[in-house]
C-alpha positions in Angstrom: 12.0 -11.5 18.2 9.1 -13.5 19.6 6.6 -11.2 17.9 8.5 -11.2 14.5 7.8 -13.3 11.4 9.3 -14.2 8.1 7.2 -15.5 5.2 7.4 -16.7 1.7 4.8 -17.2 -1.1 4.7 -19.0 -4.4 1.5 -18.7 -6.6 0.9 -20.3 -9.9 -1.9 -19.7 -12.4 -2.0 -22.0 -15.4 -4.3 -21.5 -18.4 -4.8 -23.6 -21.5 -1.9 -23.3 -24.0 1.3 -21.5 -23.2 -0.2 -18.9 -20.8 0.8 -18.8 -17.1 1.4 -16.4 -14.3 3.7 -17.1 -11.4 4.5 -14.9 -8.4 7.2 -15.6 -5.8 8.0 -13.4 -2.9 9.2 -13.0 0.7 8.4 -10.7 3.5 9.7 -10.1 7.0 8.3 -8.2 10.0 10.5 -7.5 13.0 8.9 -6.1 16.2 10.9 -4.7 19.1 8.6 -3.2 21.7 7.5 0.2 20.3 9.5 -0.2 17.1 8.6 -2.5 14.1 10.3 -2.8 10.8 9.2 -4.7 7.7 10.4 -5.5 4.2 9.1 -7.4 1.2 10.1 -8.4 -2.3 8.1 -10.2 -5.0 8.7 -11.1 -8.6 6.3 -12.2 -11.4 7.0 -14.6 -14.2 4.8 -14.7 -17.4 5.4 -15.4 -21.0 6.7 -12.4 -23.0 3.4 -12.4 -25.0 1.4 -11.7 -21.9 3.5 -8.8 -20.7 4.1 -6.5 -23.7 5.9 -3.8 -21.8 9.5 -3.7 -20.8 10.6 -2.9 -17.3 11.0 -4.3 -13.9 9.1 -7.5 -13.1 9.3 -7.1 -9.3 7.8 -5.2 -6.4 9.6 -4.3 -3.2 9.3 -2.2 -0.1 10.6 -1.5 3.3 9.5 0.6 6.3 9.5 1.2 10.0 6.9 2.3 12.6 7.7 3.7 16.0 4.7 4.3 18.3 4.7 4.8 22.1 2.4 6.8 24.4 3.8 10.1 23.1 5.3 9.8 19.7 4.3 8.2 16.4 6.6 8.0 13.4 6.4 5.8 10.4 8.0 5.9 7.0 7.9 3.4 4.1 9.2 3.2 0.6 8.0 0.8 -2.1 8.1 0.3 -5.8 6.2 -1.7 -8.4 7.8 -2.3 -11.8 5.9 -1.7 -15.1 6.1 -5.4 -16.0 5.1 -6.7 -12.6 2.2 -8.9 -13.8 0.3 -10.1 -10.7 -2.9 -11.6 -12.3 -4.0 -13.1 -9.0 -3.8 -10.0 -6.8 -4.3 -6.3 -6.6 -1.6 -3.9 -7.9 -2.4 -0.3 -7.1 0.1 1.5 -9.4 2.6 -0.1 -11.8 5.8 1.7 -12.9 5.9 3.8 -9.7 7.9 4.4 -6.6 6.1 5.5 -3.4 7.2 7.1 -0.2 4.7 7.4 2.7 5.1 8.8 6.2 3.4 10.1 9.3 4.9 11.9 12.2 3.1 13.1 15.3 3.1 13.8 19.0 0.4 13.1 21.6 -0.1 15.5 24.5 -2.3 15.1 27.6 -2.4 18.7 29.0 -3.1 18.5 32.7 -4.4 22.1 32.8 -7.2 21.2 30.4 -7.8 17.6 31.7 -11.4 18.3 32.9 -12.6 18.5 29.2 -9.6 17.6 27.0 -8.2 14.0 27.2 -5.5 14.2 24.5 -4.3 16.3 21.6 -2.4 15.0 18.6 -0.8 17.3 16.0 0.6 15.4 13.1 1.9 15.5 9.5 1.4 12.8 6.9 2.4 12.5 3.3 2.3 10.2 0.3 4.3 10.7 -2.9 4.4 8.7 -6.1 7.0 9.1 -8.8 7.3 7.4 -12.2 10.1 4.9 -12.6 10.5 5.1 -16.4 10.6 8.8 -17.0 11.1 10.1 -13.5 9.1 13.0 -12.2 6.2 13.4 -9.9 3.0 11.5 -10.4 1.1 12.6 -7.3 1.7 14.0 -3.9 -0.5 14.4 -0.8 0.4 16.2 2.3 -1.8 16.6 5.4 -1.3 18.8 8.4 -3.8 18.0 11.2 -4.4 18.7 14.9 -6.7 16.1 16.5 -8.5 16.8 19.8 -9.9 14.0 21.9 -12.4 15.1 24.6 -13.2 13.5 27.9 -16.7 12.7 26.8 -15.4 10.5 24.0 -16.0 13.0 21.2 -13.3 14.4 19.0 -12.6 17.2 16.6 -9.9 17.7 14.0 -8.7 20.8 12.1 -6.2 20.5 9.3 -5.2 21.3 5.8 -4.5 18.9 2.9 -2.5 19.6 -0.2 -2.8 17.4 -3.3 -0.8 17.5 -6.6 -1.6 15.3 -9.6 0.6 15.4 -12.7 -1.4 14.0 -15.6 1.2 12.6 -18.1 -1.2 12.1 -21.0 -4.7 13.2 -21.9 -7.5 10.8 -21.1 -11.3 10.6 -21.2 -13.0 10.5 -17.8 -16.3 9.2 -19.0 -16.7 7.8 -22.5 -20.4 7.0 -22.1 -21.5 10.2 -23.8 
């Protein structure tokens, strides 16, 4: 556990009057050779008038990563509540749960070693679902084959799939 760590944070933002924003959280990262695991949890505290929505006031996540000379596998899951009010940081998507992963294998084909150093077929995905009403918000999937050549150049072929579920109409550009 010499390469592992555990941390905590407490942030406080005070404004004039009854307004404030506080965030408290913990995280842990454990590393064991080729394997690493991590987890975090954070909660926000604000007056009810500052956070008009109902819902979870916390964010949390956990994941693992395994990477050696031949294999790569990582998977993580996280969620950010609709009332998670972090006024001092960046929140990518409230009211959503996410799962992300990447799986691949590296090969060094001896028969092609005069010109091809390594090849790496892999699959990666990201999926976001809504916490309040359930259902898909967006999904990305990528299937790729990376080729690294002996001269330092590389090439990649692949296909990406994307799905976006728009829950409500919106205006992209209101400048017109």
